[in-house]
CSV table of C-alpha atoms in Angstrom, one decimal:
chain,number,residue,atom,x,y,z
A,1,ASN,CA,92.7,101.1,127.8
A,2,ALA,CA,90.0,100.9,125.1
A,3,GLY,CA,87.5,103.4,124.9
A,4,VAL,CA,83.6,102.9,125.1
A,5,MET,CA,82.6,100.0,122.8
A,6,GLN,CA,79.3,100.1,121.1
A,7,ASN,CA,77.9,97.3,118.5
A,8,PRO,CA,76.4,97.1,116.1
A,9,ARG,CA,77.6,100.3,114.8
A,10,HIS,CA,74.6,100.2,112.0
A,11,LEU,CA,71.5,98.3,112.5
A,12,VAL,CA,68.5,98.0,110.2
A,13,ARG,CA,65.2,96.7,111.5
A,14,ARG,CA,61.7,96.4,109.9
A,15,ARG,CA,58.8,97.8,111.9
A,16,GLY,CA,57.9,95.3,114.6
A,17,GLN,CA,61.2,94.0,114.8
A,18,GLU,CA,63.4,94.4,118.2
A,19,ALA,CA,66.6,96.0,118.4
A,20,ARG,CA,69.5,95.3,120.7
A,21,LEU,CA,72.0,97.8,121.1
A,22,ARG,CA,75.0,97.0,123.4
A,23,CYS,CA,77.6,99.1,125.1
A,24,SER,CA,80.9,98.2,127.0
A,25,PRO,CA,82.0,101.0,129.1
A,26,MET,CA,85.5,101.9,129.7
A,27,LYS,CA,87.6,99.8,132.0
A,28,GLY,CA,86.7,100.9,135.4
A,29,HIS,CA,83.7,102.7,134.8
A,30,SER,CA,80.4,101.5,136.3
A,31,HIS,CA,78.1,104.5,135.2
A,32,VAL,CA,76.9,104.2,132.0
A,33,TYR,CA,74.3,107.0,130.0
A,34,TRP,CA,72.1,106.0,126.9
A,35,TYR,CA,71.5,109.1,124.7
A,36,ARG,CA,69.3,109.4,121.6
A,37,GLN,CA,70.4,111.6,118.7
A,38,LEU,CA,67.9,112.7,115.8
A,39,PRO,CA,69.8,113.7,112.4
A,40,GLU,CA,70.7,117.8,113.0
A,41,GLU,CA,69.7,117.6,116.6
A,42,GLY,CA,71.4,117.4,120.0
A,43,LEU,CA,71.6,114.6,122.3
A,44,LYS,CA,68.4,113.6,124.5
A,45,PHE,CA,69.0,111.4,127.7
A,46,MET,CA,67.5,108.3,128.0
A,47,VAL,CA,68.5,106.3,130.9
A,48,TYR,CA,71.5,106.3,133.8
A,49,LEU,CA,72.4,103.0,134.8
A,50,GLN,CA,74.8,101.6,137.5
A,51,LYS,CA,75.9,98.1,137.5
A,52,GLU,CA,72.7,96.0,137.9
A,53,ASN,CA,70.7,99.3,138.8
A,54,ILE,CA,68.8,101.8,136.7
A,55,ILE,CA,69.3,104.9,138.7
A,56,ASP,CA,67.2,107.3,136.3
A,57,GLU,CA,64.7,106.1,133.2
A,58,SER,CA,63.0,109.6,132.9
A,59,GLY,CA,63.9,110.1,129.5
A,60,MET,CA,63.1,106.8,128.2
A,61,PRO,CA,59.6,105.7,126.7
A,62,LYS,CA,57.7,103.7,128.9
A,63,GLU,CA,56.7,101.4,126.4
A,64,ARG,CA,58.6,99.3,124.1
A,65,PHE,CA,62.0,100.4,125.7
A,66,SER,CA,64.4,98.8,128.5
A,67,ALA,CA,67.8,99.2,129.6
A,68,GLU,CA,69.6,96.9,131.8
A,69,PHE,CA,73.3,96.7,133.1
A,70,PRO,CA,74.2,93.4,134.2
A,71,LYS,CA,77.0,92.3,136.6
A,72,GLU,CA,78.9,90.8,133.9
A,73,GLY,CA,78.6,91.9,130.1
A,74,PRO,CA,77.7,95.1,128.5
A,75,SER,CA,74.6,97.4,129.0
A,76,ILE,CA,71.7,96.7,126.5
A,77,LEU,CA,69.3,99.0,125.3
A,78,ARG,CA,66.6,97.2,123.6
A,79,ILE,CA,63.6,98.5,121.9
A,80,GLN,CA,60.5,96.1,121.1
A,81,GLN,CA,58.3,96.4,118.2
A,82,VAL,CA,60.6,99.2,116.4
A,83,VAL,CA,58.5,102.1,114.5
A,84,ARG,CA,60.0,104.4,112.1
A,85,GLY,CA,60.3,107.0,114.7
A,86,ASP,CA,62.7,105.0,116.4
A,87,SER,CA,65.3,105.5,113.8
A,88,ALA,CA,68.2,107.4,115.2
A,89,ALA,CA,71.6,107.3,116.5
A,90,TYR,CA,72.2,105.8,120.1
A,91,PHE,CA,75.1,106.7,121.9
A,92,CYS,CA,76.3,105.4,125.1
A,93,ALA,CA,78.6,107.3,127.6
A,94,SER,CA,80.4,105.8,130.7
A,95,SER,CA,81.7,107.5,133.6
A,96,PRO,CA,83.8,106.5,136.7
A,97,ARG,CA,81.6,108.6,139.0
A,98,ALA,CA,78.0,109.2,139.6
A,99,ALA,CA,77.5,112.8,139.0
A,100,THR,CA,78.0,114.1,135.6
A,101,ASN,CA,79.0,117.7,137.2
A,102,THR,CA,82.0,115.9,138.4
A,103,GLY,CA,83.8,115.1,135.3
A,104,GLU,CA,83.7,113.9,131.6
A,105,LEU,CA,81.5,111.7,130.2
A,106,PHE,CA,83.4,109.0,127.9
A,107,PHE,CA,81.2,108.2,124.6
A,108,GLY,CA,81.0,105.3,122.0
A,109,GLU,CA,80.7,106.2,118.6
A,110,GLY,CA,77.0,105.0,118.5
A,111,SER,CA,74.7,102.8,117.0
A,112,ARG,CA,72.4,103.9,114.1
A,113,LEU,CA,69.2,102.1,113.8
A,114,THR,CA,67.4,102.4,110.7
A,115,VAL,CA,63.6,101.1,110.5
A,116,LEU,CA,62.3,100.2,107.4
B,1,GLY,CA,63.8,122.2,134.9
B,2,GLU,CA,67.0,123.3,133.5
B,3,ASN,CA,67.0,124.7,129.8
B,4,VAL,CA,69.8,125.0,127.7
B,5,GLU,CA,69.7,127.3,124.4
B,6,GLN,CA,72.8,127.2,122.1
B,7,HIS,CA,73.5,130.0,119.1
B,8,PRO,CA,73.9,130.0,116.1
B,9,SER,CA,72.9,126.6,114.7
B,10,THR,CA,75.1,127.0,111.9
B,11,LEU,CA,78.7,129.1,111.9
B,12,SER,CA,80.7,129.4,108.9
B,13,VAL,CA,83.9,131.2,109.6
B,14,GLN,CA,87.2,131.7,107.2
B,15,GLU,CA,90.1,129.7,108.3
B,16,GLY,CA,92.5,131.3,110.9
B,17,ASP,CA,89.3,133.5,112.1
B,18,SER,CA,87.8,133.2,115.1
B,19,ALA,CA,84.3,131.6,115.9
B,20,VAL,CA,82.6,131.9,118.9
B,21,ILE,CA,79.3,130.0,120.2
B,22,LYS,CA,77.0,131.0,122.9
B,23,CYS,CA,74.6,129.2,125.6
B,24,THR,CA,72.5,130.6,127.8
B,25,TYR,CA,71.0,128.3,131.0
B,26,SER,CA,67.8,128.9,133.1
B,27,ASP,CA,68.8,127.1,136.3
B,28,SER,CA,70.8,129.2,138.8
B,29,ALA,CA,71.8,126.1,140.5
B,30,SER,CA,74.0,124.8,137.3
B,31,ASN,CA,77.6,124.7,138.6
B,32,TYR,CA,79.4,122.8,135.5
B,33,PHE,CA,79.4,123.8,132.2
B,34,PRO,CA,81.5,121.4,129.5
B,35,TRP,CA,81.8,121.7,125.8
B,36,TYR,CA,81.6,118.7,123.7
B,37,LYS,CA,82.8,118.3,119.9
B,38,GLN,CA,81.3,115.6,117.9
B,39,GLU,CA,82.9,114.9,114.4
B,40,LEU,CA,81.1,113.2,111.5
B,41,GLY,CA,79.9,109.6,112.3
B,42,LYS,CA,81.6,109.6,115.9
B,43,GLY,CA,80.7,110.3,119.5
B,44,PRO,CA,80.8,113.6,121.4
B,45,GLN,CA,84.1,114.4,122.9
B,46,LEU,CA,85.0,116.5,125.7
B,47,ILE,CA,87.1,119.8,124.7
B,48,ILE,CA,86.9,122.0,127.4
B,49,ASP,CA,84.7,122.4,130.7
B,50,ILE,CA,84.3,125.3,133.2
B,51,ARG,CA,82.9,125.2,136.6
B,52,SER,CA,80.8,128.0,138.4
B,53,ASN,CA,83.7,129.2,140.8
B,54,VAL,CA,85.6,130.5,137.6
B,55,GLY,CA,84.9,133.0,134.9
B,56,GLU,CA,87.4,131.9,132.2
B,57,LYS,CA,89.5,128.9,131.5
B,58,LYS,CA,91.8,128.7,128.3
B,59,ASP,CA,93.4,125.4,126.7
B,60,GLN,CA,95.6,126.2,123.7
B,61,ARG,CA,93.4,127.9,120.7
B,62,ILE,CA,89.8,127.3,122.9
B,63,ALA,CA,88.4,129.0,125.6
B,64,VAL,CA,85.4,129.2,127.5
B,65,THR,CA,83.8,132.2,129.5
B,66,LEU,CA,80.9,132.3,132.0
B,67,ASN,CA,79.2,134.9,133.2
B,68,LYS,CA,76.7,133.6,136.3
B,69,THR,CA,74.6,136.6,136.3
B,70,ALA,CA,73.4,136.7,132.9
B,71,LYS,CA,73.3,132.9,132.9
B,72,HIS,CA,75.6,132.2,129.7
B,73,PHE,CA,78.7,130.8,128.8
B,74,SER,CA,80.7,131.1,125.6
B,75,LEU,CA,83.0,128.8,123.5
B,76,HIS,CA,85.8,130.5,121.6
B,77,ILE,CA,88.1,129.2,119.1
B,78,THR,CA,90.8,131.4,117.9
B,79,GLU,CA,92.9,130.5,114.5
B,80,THR,CA,90.5,128.3,113.5
B,81,GLN,CA,91.8,125.2,111.3
B,82,PRO,CA,89.7,122.9,108.9
B,83,GLU,CA,89.8,120.1,111.8
B,84,ASP,CA,88.0,122.5,113.7
B,85,SER,CA,84.8,121.6,111.7
B,86,ALA,CA,82.4,119.6,113.5
B,87,VAL,CA,79.2,120.1,115.9
B,88,TYR,CA,79.6,121.5,119.2
B,89,PHE,CA,77.4,120.9,122.1
B,90,CYS,CA,77.4,123.1,125.1
B,91,ALA,CA,75.6,121.2,128.3
B,92,ALA,CA,74.9,122.4,131.9
B,93,SER,CA,74.2,120.3,135.3
B,94,SER,CA,74.2,121.1,138.9
B,95,ASN,CA,74.7,119.2,142.2
B,96,SER,CA,71.0,118.5,142.4
B,97,ASN,CA,70.8,117.3,139.3
B,98,TYR,CA,73.4,115.2,137.8
B,99,GLN,CA,71.9,114.6,134.3
B,100,LEU,CA,73.5,116.9,131.9
B,101,ILE,CA,71.1,119.1,130.0
B,102,TRP,CA,72.6,119.9,126.5
B,103,GLY,CA,72.3,122.6,123.8
B,104,ALA,CA,71.1,122.0,120.3
B,105,GLY,CA,74.2,121.8,118.8
B,106,THR,CA,76.6,124.2,116.6
B,107,LYS,CA,77.7,123.3,113.5
B,108,LEU,CA,81.0,125.2,112.9
B,109,ILE,CA,82.1,125.1,109.3
B,110,ILE,CA,85.8,126.3,108.6
B,111,LYS,CA,86.0,127.7,105.0
B,112,PRO,CA,89.6,127.3,103.6
């Protein structure tokens, strides 16, 4: 059973370009979470999605950022018109259940975005 | 809302000694407290968790204790080994808030 797969692992963009980060959850998991991590810092919640639904996007900036988890295919975190402050590691996690207080989150290895 | 504080930010211990990392939380409704280990360049991985109906849980060299009255919980690693070197994160969540609220992390360094 493959783990959570994220790609690309590393992405370099110039200011103003778009970044698309993909996450394929573990098989059988329909709940996906995106987190952002700055160097030497903790994890900041961005968005929680179920198949075809955004459940909670309270941690995601309202402008330039969007996320989706279509019926078929991976979850995508999209950042438009990137700025240097978007440089970070973006982690995706999946779970077979809705509530994180019922069990483990399985994390991918992250996508490291560098904005020049 | 919930706030989780974690100390220390960096911990250096001699190989074979014990390491203790502490977290405090603010929301008395929190009832689930996991600990994750993040190795360099990788995603966090759950190492142990505890629910509010127990005070202590052990798994080989790792243990977690919970004091609900004081609203703090701790990770204990005994007989530390080089492969224990990593960043450790605590977190908390409740039935009413499915989001995990994370501590800022502790960088554990095991000195040979």
